[in-house]
Coordinates of C-alpha atoms and ligand atoms in Angstrom, one line a residue:
X1 CA 97.0 95.7 119.5
X2 CA 96.7 92.5 121.4
X3 CA 93.8 90.1 120.8
X4 CA 93.7 86.4 121.2
X5 CA 91.6 86.0 118.0
X6 CA 94.2 87.5 115.8
X7 CA 97.5 87.0 117.6
X8 CA 99.7 84.1 116.6
X9 CA 100.9 82.4 119.8
X10 CA 104.4 81.0 120.4
X11 CA 104.3 77.2 120.4
X12 CA 106.9 77.0 123.2
X13 CA 105.9 79.8 125.7
X14 CA 102.4 81.0 124.5
X15 CA 103.4 84.7 124.1
X16 CA 102.1 86.5 121.0
X17 CA 104.5 86.4 118.1
X18 CA 105.5 89.3 116.0
X19 CA 106.4 89.1 112.3
X20 CA 110.0 89.8 111.1
X21 CA 109.7 91.0 107.5
X22 CA 113.4 90.7 106.8
X23 CA 113.5 87.0 107.9
X24 CA 110.0 86.3 106.7
X25 CA 109.3 84.5 110.0
X26 CA 107.1 85.0 113.1
X27 CA 109.4 85.4 116.0
X28 CA 108.9 85.4 119.8
X29 CA 110.3 88.3 121.7
X30 CA 109.9 86.4 124.9
X31 CA 111.7 83.0 124.3
X32 CA 113.3 83.5 120.9
X33 CA 111.6 80.7 119.0
X34 CA 110.1 81.2 115.6
X35 CA 107.3 80.0 113.4
X36 CA 107.0 79.7 109.6
X37 CA 104.2 81.5 107.7
X38 CA 102.4 78.3 106.8
X39 CA 102.6 76.9 110.3
X40 CA 100.9 80.1 111.6
X41 CA 98.2 79.7 109.0
X42 CA 97.6 76.1 110.2
X43 CA 97.3 77.4 113.8
X44 CA 94.4 79.7 112.8
X45 CA 92.6 77.0 110.9
X46 CA 92.2 75.1 114.1
X47 CA 90.3 78.1 115.6
X48 CA 88.1 78.3 112.4
X49 CA 87.0 74.6 112.8
X50 CA 86.1 74.8 116.5
X51 CA 84.2 78.1 115.9
X52 CA 82.1 76.6 113.0
X53 CA 81.1 73.6 115.2
X54 CA 80.2 75.9 118.0
X55 CA 78.0 78.1 115.8
X56 CA 76.2 75.1 114.3
X57 CA 75.0 74.1 117.8
X58 CA 74.4 77.6 118.9
X59 CA 72.1 78.6 116.0
X60 CA 69.2 76.5 117.4
X61 CA 68.9 78.6 120.5
X62 CA 67.8 81.8 118.6
X63 CA 64.7 82.7 116.7
X64 CA 66.2 84.4 113.7
X65 CA 64.9 85.3 110.2
X66 CA 66.5 86.5 107.1
X67 CA 65.2 88.7 104.3
X68 CA 66.4 89.0 100.8
X69 CA 66.3 92.1 98.6
X70 CA 65.5 91.6 94.9
X71 CA 66.8 95.0 94.0
X72 CA 70.4 94.9 95.2
X73 CA 70.9 91.4 96.4
X74 CA 71.4 92.2 100.1
X75 CA 70.5 89.6 102.7
X76 CA 69.7 90.7 106.2
X77 CA 69.4 88.6 109.4
X78 CA 67.3 89.9 112.2
X79 CA 65.3 88.8 115.3
X80 CA 61.8 87.4 115.1
X81 CA 60.0 90.3 116.5
X82 CA 61.5 92.9 114.2
X83 CA 59.3 94.3 111.4
X84 CA 61.7 94.8 108.5
X85 CA 59.9 95.7 105.3
X86 CA 62.2 98.0 103.2
X87 CA 65.8 97.5 102.1
X88 CA 68.0 100.0 103.8
X89 CA 70.5 99.9 101.0
X90 CA 68.3 100.5 97.9
X91 CA 64.8 101.2 99.2
X92 CA 63.0 98.2 97.6
X93 CA 60.8 95.7 99.4
X94 CA 62.4 92.8 101.2
X95 CA 61.3 89.2 100.8
X96 CA 61.4 87.1 104.0
X97 CA 63.1 83.8 103.7
X98 CA 63.4 81.1 106.3
X99 CA 66.8 79.7 105.5
X100 CA 69.6 80.6 107.9
X101 CA 73.0 79.0 107.3
X102 CA 75.5 79.2 110.0
X103 CA 78.3 78.8 107.4
X104 CA 77.5 82.4 106.2
X105 CA 78.3 83.7 109.7
X106 CA 81.6 85.3 110.4
X107 CA 84.2 84.3 112.9
X108 CA 84.5 87.5 114.9
X109 CA 82.6 90.7 115.7
X110 CA 83.4 94.2 117.0
X111 CA 80.3 95.1 119.1
X112 CA 78.5 98.4 118.9
X113 CA 79.8 100.8 121.5
X114 CA 77.7 103.9 120.7
X115 CA 73.9 104.0 120.6
X116 CA 71.7 105.0 117.7
X117 CA 70.8 108.2 119.6
X118 CA 74.5 109.2 119.9
X119 CA 75.2 108.3 116.2
X120 CA 72.4 110.7 115.2
X121 CA 73.9 113.4 117.4
X122 CA 77.2 112.9 115.7
X123 CA 75.6 113.3 112.3
X124 CA 73.7 116.4 113.5
X125 CA 77.0 117.9 114.8
X126 CA 78.5 117.4 111.3
X127 CA 75.5 119.0 109.7
X128 CA 75.7 122.0 112.1
X129 CA 79.4 122.6 111.3
X130 CA 78.9 122.2 107.5
X131 CA 75.6 124.1 107.2
X132 CA 76.5 125.6 103.9
X133 CA 76.8 122.2 102.1
X134 CA 73.8 120.8 100.2
X135 CA 74.6 117.4 101.8
X136 CA 74.1 118.9 105.3
X137 CA 70.8 120.4 104.3
X138 CA 69.5 117.1 102.9
X139 CA 71.0 115.0 105.7
X140 CA 69.5 116.9 108.6
X141 CA 66.0 116.1 107.2
X142 CA 66.8 112.4 106.9
X143 CA 68.7 111.8 110.2
X144 CA 65.8 109.9 111.7
X145 CA 66.2 107.2 109.1
X146 CA 69.7 106.2 110.3
X147 CA 69.8 102.5 111.1
X148 CA 72.4 100.3 112.8
X149 CA 73.9 97.3 111.0
X150 CA 76.6 94.8 111.5
X151 CA 78.2 94.9 108.1
X152 CA 80.2 92.0 106.6
X153 CA 84.0 92.6 106.3
X154 CA 87.1 90.7 106.0
X155 CA 90.0 91.5 108.2
X156 CA 93.3 91.1 106.4
X157 CA 96.4 91.0 108.5
X158 CA 99.8 89.4 108.1
X159 CA 102.7 89.4 105.7
X160 CA 102.1 90.6 102.1
X161 CA 104.4 90.4 99.0
X162 CA 104.4 93.0 96.4
X163 CA 105.9 93.5 92.9
X164 CA 106.4 97.2 92.3
X165 CA 107.6 99.4 89.4
X166 CA 107.7 102.9 88.2
X167 CA 105.3 103.4 85.3
X168 CA 107.9 105.1 83.1
X169 CA 110.5 102.3 83.4
X170 CA 110.5 98.6 82.7
X171 CA 112.3 97.3 85.8
X172 CA 110.3 95.9 88.6
X173 CA 111.3 95.2 92.2
X174 CA 110.1 92.8 94.9
X175 CA 109.2 93.8 98.4
X176 CA 107.4 92.6 101.4
X177 CA 105.3 94.3 104.1
X178 CA 103.1 93.5 107.0
X179 CA 99.5 94.6 107.5
X180 CA 98.2 94.9 111.0
X181 CA 94.6 95.8 110.3
X182 CA 93.0 96.2 106.9
X183 CA 89.2 95.9 106.6
X184 CA 87.8 94.8 103.3
X185 CA 84.1 95.7 102.7
X186 CA 82.3 92.5 101.6
X187 CA 79.0 94.1 100.4
X188 CA 78.5 94.9 96.7
X189 CA 75.9 97.6 97.4
X190 CA 78.0 99.7 99.7
X191 CA 80.5 102.4 98.6
X192 CA 84.0 101.4 99.6
X193 CA 85.3 105.0 99.9
X194 CA 82.4 106.0 102.1
X195 CA 83.1 103.1 104.4
X196 CA 86.9 103.8 104.4
X197 CA 86.0 107.3 105.6
X198 CA 84.7 106.1 108.9
X199 CA 87.5 103.7 109.7
X200 CA 89.6 102.9 111.7
X201 CA 88.3 100.4 114.2
X202 CA 89.9 99.4 117.5
X203 CA 90.7 95.7 117.2
X204 CA 91.3 95.2 120.9
X205 CA 87.6 95.0 121.3
X206 CA 87.3 92.1 118.8
X207 CA 85.2 89.2 120.1
X208 CA 84.2 85.7 118.8
X209 CA 80.9 85.9 117.0
X210 CA 77.9 84.4 118.7
X211 CA 74.3 84.6 117.6
X212 CA 73.6 86.6 120.7
X213 CA 75.0 89.6 118.9
X214 CA 72.1 89.5 116.5
X215 CA 69.7 90.2 119.3
X216 CA 68.1 93.6 118.7
X217 CA 70.4 94.2 115.7
X218 CA 70.4 93.6 112.0
X219 CA 73.2 91.6 110.4
X220 CA 74.1 91.9 106.7
X221 CA 75.5 88.8 105.0
X222 CA 78.6 89.0 102.8
X223 CA 77.4 89.0 99.1
X224 CA 80.5 89.1 97.0
X225 CA 82.3 86.2 95.5
X226 CA 85.6 84.8 96.8
X227 CA 87.5 86.0 93.8
X228 CA 86.1 89.5 94.2
X229 CA 87.0 89.5 97.9
X230 CA 90.6 88.6 97.0
X231 CA 90.7 91.2 94.3
X232 CA 89.5 93.9 96.8
X233 CA 92.0 92.7 99.4
X234 CA 94.8 93.0 96.9
X235 CA 93.7 96.4 95.5
X236 CA 93.4 97.8 99.0
X237 CA 96.7 96.5 100.1
X238 CA 98.3 98.1 97.1
X239 CA 96.5 101.3 97.9
X240 CA 97.8 101.3 101.5
X241 CA 101.4 100.6 100.5
X242 CA 101.4 103.1 97.6
X243 CA 102.6 106.1 99.6
X244 CA 105.6 104.2 101.0
X245 CA 106.4 102.7 97.6
X246 CA 106.3 106.2 96.0
X247 CA 108.9 107.4 98.5
X248 CA 111.3 104.6 97.7
X249 CA 110.9 104.7 93.9
X250 CA 110.8 108.5 93.9
X251 CA 107.8 108.8 91.6
X252 CA 104.1 109.4 91.9
X253 CA 103.3 107.1 89.1
X254 CA 104.0 103.7 90.6
X255 CA 102.4 100.3 89.9
X256 CA 101.9 98.0 92.9
X257 CA 100.8 94.4 92.6
X258 CA 100.0 92.9 96.0
X259 CA 99.8 89.2 96.8
X260 CA 98.0 88.5 100.1
X261 CA 98.2 84.7 100.0
X262 CA 100.5 84.6 103.1
X263 CA 98.2 86.9 105.1
X264 CA 95.2 85.9 107.2
X265 CA 91.7 86.7 106.0
X266 CA 89.1 86.6 108.7
X267 CA 85.4 87.3 108.1
X268 CA 84.1 89.6 110.7
X269 CA 81.2 92.0 111.4
X270 CA 81.7 95.7 112.1
X271 CA 79.1 98.0 113.7
X272 CA 77.9 100.7 111.4
X273 CA 75.1 103.2 111.4
X274 CA 74.0 103.7 107.8
X275 CA 71.7 105.8 105.8
X276 CA 71.1 105.8 102.0
X277 CA 68.4 108.0 100.6
X278 CA 68.0 109.5 97.1
X279 CA 71.7 109.4 96.3
X280 CA 72.7 110.6 99.8
X281 CA 75.0 108.2 101.6
X282 CA 76.3 108.6 105.2
X283 CA 77.9 106.2 107.7
X284 CA 78.7 106.5 111.3
X285 CA 81.3 104.2 112.9
X286 CA 79.4 102.2 115.5
X287 CA 82.5 101.9 117.7
X288 CA 84.1 105.3 117.5
X289 CA 81.4 107.7 116.3
X290 CA 83.5 108.9 113.3
X291 CA 81.2 110.2 110.5
X292 CA 81.6 109.7 106.8
X293 CA 79.4 111.3 104.1
X294 CA 79.5 111.0 100.3
X295 CA 79.3 114.1 98.3
X296 CA 76.1 114.4 96.2
X297 CA 77.9 115.5 93.1
X298 CA 81.1 114.5 91.2
X299 CA 84.3 116.5 91.6
X300 CA 86.6 116.8 88.6
X301 CA 90.4 116.7 88.6
X302 CA 92.3 117.8 85.5
X303 CA 95.6 116.4 84.2
X304 CA 97.9 118.0 81.7
X305 CA 99.6 116.1 78.9
X306 CA 103.4 115.9 79.2
X307 CA 104.2 118.0 76.1
X308 CA 102.1 120.9 77.5
X309 CA 104.1 120.7 80.7
X310 CA 107.4 121.0 78.6
X311 CA 106.1 124.1 76.8
X312 CA 104.9 125.8 80.0
X313 CA 108.2 125.1 81.7
X314 CA 110.1 126.5 78.7
X315 CA 107.9 129.7 78.6
X316 CA 108.4 130.2 82.4
X317 CA 112.1 129.7 82.2
X318 CA 112.5 132.0 79.2
X319 CA 110.5 134.8 80.8
X320 CA 112.6 134.6 83.9
X321 CA 115.8 134.6 81.9
X322 CA 114.7 137.5 79.7
X323 CA 113.8 139.7 82.6
X324 CA 117.0 138.7 84.4
X325 CA 119.0 139.9 81.3
X326 CA 117.1 143.2 81.2
X327 CA 117.7 143.7 84.9
X328 CA 121.4 143.3 84.4
X329 CA 121.3 146.0 81.8
X330 CA 121.2 144.2 78.5
X331 CA 119.2 145.9 75.7
X332 CA 115.9 144.5 74.5
X333 CA 117.0 143.1 71.1
X334 CA 120.1 141.2 72.4
X335 CA 118.1 140.0 75.4
X336 CA 115.4 138.6 73.0
X337 CA 118.0 137.0 70.8
X338 CA 119.8 135.3 73.6
X339 CA 116.6 134.2 75.3
X340 CA 115.3 132.8 72.0
X341 CA 118.4 130.8 71.4
X342 CA 118.4 129.4 74.9
X343 CA 114.7 128.6 74.9
X344 CA 115.3 126.5 71.7
X345 CA 117.8 124.5 73.7
X346 CA 115.6 124.4 76.7
X347 CA 112.5 123.1 74.8
X348 CA 114.6 120.1 73.6
X349 CA 115.7 119.4 77.1
X350 CA 112.2 119.7 78.7
X351 CA 110.6 117.6 75.9
X352 CA 113.1 114.9 76.7
X353 CA 112.6 115.3 80.4
X354 CA 108.9 115.1 80.4
X355 CA 108.5 112.7 77.5
X356 CA 106.2 109.9 78.6
X357 CA 104.2 107.5 76.5
X358 CA 101.5 107.2 79.2
X359 CA 100.4 110.7 79.8
X360 CA 100.0 112.3 76.4
X361 CA 96.4 113.5 76.5
X362 CA 94.2 115.8 78.6
X363 CA 92.5 113.8 81.2
X364 CA 89.7 114.6 83.5
X365 CA 89.1 112.2 86.4
X366 CA 85.9 112.5 88.3
X367 CA 84.9 111.1 91.6
X368 CA 82.8 111.8 94.6
X369 CA 84.4 113.5 97.6
X370 CA 84.0 111.9 101.0
X371 CA 83.5 114.3 103.9
X372 CA 84.4 113.0 107.4
X373 CA 84.1 114.3 110.9
X374 CA 87.9 114.6 111.0
X375 CA 90.4 112.3 112.6
X376 CA 88.7 112.4 116.0
X377 CA 87.3 109.2 117.3
X378 CA 85.3 108.9 120.5
X379 CA 85.3 106.8 123.6
X380 CA 82.9 106.5 126.5
X381 CA 83.7 108.1 129.8
X382 CA 81.1 108.1 132.6
X383 CA 78.4 107.4 130.1
X384 CA 79.3 110.4 127.9
X385 CA 81.1 110.2 124.5
X386 CA 84.4 112.1 124.7
X387 CA 87.1 112.6 122.1
X388 CA 89.7 109.8 122.2
X389 CA 93.1 111.4 122.6
X390 CA 94.9 108.4 121.0
X391 CA 94.6 108.9 117.3
X392 CA 93.9 105.6 115.7
X393 CA 95.8 105.4 112.5
X394 CA 96.1 102.6 110.1
X395 CA 99.4 101.0 110.8
X396 CA 101.5 99.5 108.1
X397 CA 105.1 98.4 108.4
X398 CA 107.6 99.9 106.0
X399 CA 108.2 97.6 103.0
X400 CA 111.5 95.7 102.8
X401 CA 112.9 95.1 99.4
X402 CA 114.4 91.8 98.3
X403 CA 116.8 91.0 95.5
X404 CA 118.0 87.6 94.3
X405 CA 121.7 87.5 95.3
X406 CA 123.7 84.2 94.9
X407 CA 120.4 82.4 94.0
X408 CA 118.6 83.4 97.2
X409 CA 116.4 86.3 98.0
X410 CA 118.0 88.7 100.5
X411 CA 116.7 91.9 102.1
X412 CA 118.3 94.9 100.4
X413 CA 118.1 98.7 100.4
X414 CA 117.6 100.3 97.0
X415 CA 119.0 103.7 96.2
X416 CA 117.8 105.4 93.0
X417 CA 118.6 109.1 92.4
X418 CA 120.9 109.8 95.3
X419 CA 122.9 113.1 95.3
X420 CA 126.1 111.1 94.9
X421 CA 124.8 109.3 91.8
X422 CA 123.5 112.6 90.3
X423 CA 126.8 114.4 91.0
X424 CA 128.7 111.5 89.4
X425 CA 126.6 111.7 86.3
X426 CA 127.1 115.4 85.9
X427 CA 130.8 115.0 86.5
X428 CA 131.1 112.4 83.8
X429 CA 129.0 114.7 81.4
X430 CA 131.4 117.6 82.1
X431 CA 134.3 115.3 81.5
X432 CA 133.0 114.3 78.1
X433 CA 132.2 117.9 77.1
X434 CA 135.7 119.1 78.0
X435 CA 137.6 115.9 77.0
X436 CA 139.9 117.5 74.4
X437 CA 140.6 120.5 76.7
X438 CA 141.6 118.1 79.5
X439 CA 143.9 116.2 77.2
X440 CA 145.3 119.5 75.9
X441 CA 146.1 120.7 79.4
X442 CA 148.0 117.5 80.1
X443 CA 150.2 117.8 77.0
X444 CA 151.0 121.6 77.4
X445 CA 151.8 121.2 81.1
X446 CA 148.6 123.0 82.4
X447 CA 149.6 126.2 80.6
X448 CA 146.3 128.0 80.5
X449 CA 147.7 131.0 78.7
X450 CA 148.5 128.9 75.6
X451 CA 145.1 127.2 75.7
X452 CA 143.0 127.9 72.6
X453 CA 139.4 126.7 73.0
X454 CA 138.7 127.4 69.3
X455 CA 140.7 124.3 68.5
X456 CA 137.9 122.1 70.0
X457 CA 135.1 124.0 68.4
X458 CA 133.9 121.0 66.4
X459 CA 133.9 118.9 69.5
X460 CA 131.9 121.5 71.4
X461 CA 129.4 121.8 68.6
X462 CA 128.6 118.1 68.9
X463 CA 129.0 117.5 72.6
X464 CA 127.2 120.6 74.0
X465 CA 123.7 119.7 72.6
X466 CA 124.1 115.9 72.6
X467 CA 125.5 115.3 76.1
X468 CA 122.7 117.1 78.1
X469 CA 120.0 115.3 76.0
X470 CA 121.7 112.0 76.4
X471 CA 122.1 112.7 80.1
X472 CA 118.4 113.5 80.5
X473 CA 117.1 110.6 78.5
X474 CA 119.5 107.8 79.3
X475 CA 121.0 109.1 82.5
X476 CA 117.5 109.2 84.2
X477 CA 116.7 105.8 82.9
X478 CA 120.0 104.5 84.3
X479 CA 119.2 106.0 87.7
X480 CA 115.7 104.5 87.9
X481 CA 116.2 101.2 85.9
X482 CA 119.3 100.2 87.8
X483 CA 119.3 101.3 91.4
X484 CA 122.4 100.8 93.6
X485 CA 121.7 97.8 95.7
X486 CA 122.9 97.6 99.3
X487 CA 122.9 94.6 101.5
X488 CA 123.0 94.9 105.3
X489 CA 126.0 93.1 106.8
X490 CA 126.1 93.3 110.6
X491 CA 124.3 96.7 110.7
X492 CA 126.5 98.1 107.9
X493 CA 125.4 98.9 104.4
X494 CA 127.4 97.2 101.7
X495 CA 127.0 97.9 98.0
X496 CA 126.3 94.8 96.0
X497 CA 127.4 94.8 92.4
X498 CA 125.9 92.4 90.0
X499 CA 128.6 90.4 88.3
X500 CA 128.6 91.1 84.6
X501 CA 130.4 88.5 82.7
X502 CA 131.6 89.3 79.2
X503 CA 131.3 86.4 76.8
X504 CA 134.2 85.4 74.5
X505 CA 132.0 86.2 71.5
X506 CA 131.6 89.8 72.6
X507 CA 135.3 90.2 73.1
X508 CA 135.9 88.8 69.6
X509 CA 133.4 91.2 68.1
X510 CA 134.9 94.2 69.8
X511 CA 138.4 93.2 68.7
X512 CA 137.2 92.7 65.1
X513 CA 135.6 96.2 65.1
X514 CA 138.8 97.8 66.2
X515 CA 141.3 96.0 64.0
X516 CA 139.5 95.0 60.8
X517 CA 138.4 97.4 58.0
X518 CA 136.2 99.3 57.3
X519 CA 135.4 100.1 60.9
X520 CA 139.1 100.2 61.9
X521 CA 139.8 102.9 59.3
X522 CA 136.9 105.0 60.6
X523 CA 138.2 104.6 64.2
X524 CA 141.7 105.6 63.1
X525 CA 140.4 108.7 61.4
X526 CA 138.4 109.6 64.5
X527 CA 141.5 109.2 66.7
X528 CA 143.6 111.4 64.3
X529 CA 140.9 114.1 64.3
X530 CA 140.5 114.0 68.0
X531 CA 144.2 114.4 68.7
X532 CA 144.6 117.2 66.1
X533 CA 141.9 119.0 68.1
X534 CA 143.8 118.3 71.3
X535 CA 147.0 119.6 69.7
X536 CA 145.3 122.8 68.4
X537 CA 143.6 123.4 71.7
X538 CA 146.9 122.9 73.6
X539 CA 149.2 125.1 71.4
X540 CA 146.9 127.3 69.3
X541 CA 146.7 127.4 65.5
X542 CA 150.1 127.7 63.7
X543 CA 150.8 131.2 62.5
Ligands
ZN1 ZN1 108.0 82.1 123.0
ZN2 ZN1 68.2 96.4 98.4

């Protein structure tokens, strides 16, 4: 993607700069110089000013009118000779107004590349291949009402900062990313998802806006407030980054707060063919021909509460276990007994595992589906529209996480539930469960024949149910609340350990607990009981 309206150019050699997320700087691949974020923003403000002056002079050369819709608040700009009577977005009558402010005009525009006739053909193609859908039936009758508009958008590109967290933990993490092309719909009447469906646009065709583009076309003016625009930009950034954040945090339920104040926000017009009639909404990308249609009816998605998941998981596990016992030749009554005992244990474990304060009710979420003509976009070859081989995808750069290390933010890699950490946790759990047995083996010289597990019965009774529950509840918290943090040192990963300093007060408290009654007496009794168990386990009960 190269375009002089969006590229930041190098102040020493003029080449386009690219953004280095780790260094949080624009850097030149050509001569090696760099530019701070705020300097880059200043560079673009220069263009804005020159452009505004240019438009103010330019506006006098055109005979343009605007019309306002009382129903939905849309304002449309059009040429003198066009007879525009009805609002294309809500169907009400339009009121002509004379005012035309060049300050409402955007900085850039992507011009129409496909004609109205071709856009209709694209819709017809969709109708033909989806002939069973009610939408197709209704749309094919209304295709003639399709109209072209330059719709108001804001292009958001540049560095973004995010604060992310898993919904089931309290720790949050900071990361940064880079958006190369995110379009924010600036009309309150138009459905965001419908418009998302016909994206992407090819930014290499971006041009400076000039009133000449209005000739023969209708231009819709942005009609949402600046705060709403910012809110939409942040929500959409969060949405775009969510899949990447989910991968890092290893959870579907993640919260992403995006801050786009370091990114550029540039008002621009995008070419769209649009139709809205009796609840039916369709849009065709005026540059690529991609079709997007909103479903006529809501679809419903059902979510189960967490406790139901635990019960279902227990039932499935128990059934499998029961039939496995039968298959290995156990009789019905003992299979049932063993299964019942195990499922009691398993329900405790699954309830702990799924327990979640957020998702404890049945939930139905409804929304309209968006049908699109697929990922294909079109380009013109010898006057004909042909499928563009190069799939245009939204490009986002992988987020880089930052942690405050020695009072300054450094790029890091976070590792949550790695196999090594999980193994370590299970190893410690096994160590705890078999602690008296391990001690016993040491004092009887690893003589397994003398070993008497009955000596540790009390220990097992406590440790076997408590350790797995503790592991699931606090072990999982430990994994996700406190990731292992790695810094990158000359291409090598180095684990960073936060220094935990123990205060003198804490040391005093611990010593008091150990050496002063009544706690010291309890601890002494505990030690005596434990070593009696160890002794009994090592050498058996005395005859
Ligand atoms: Zn340079
Ligand atoms: Zn309207």
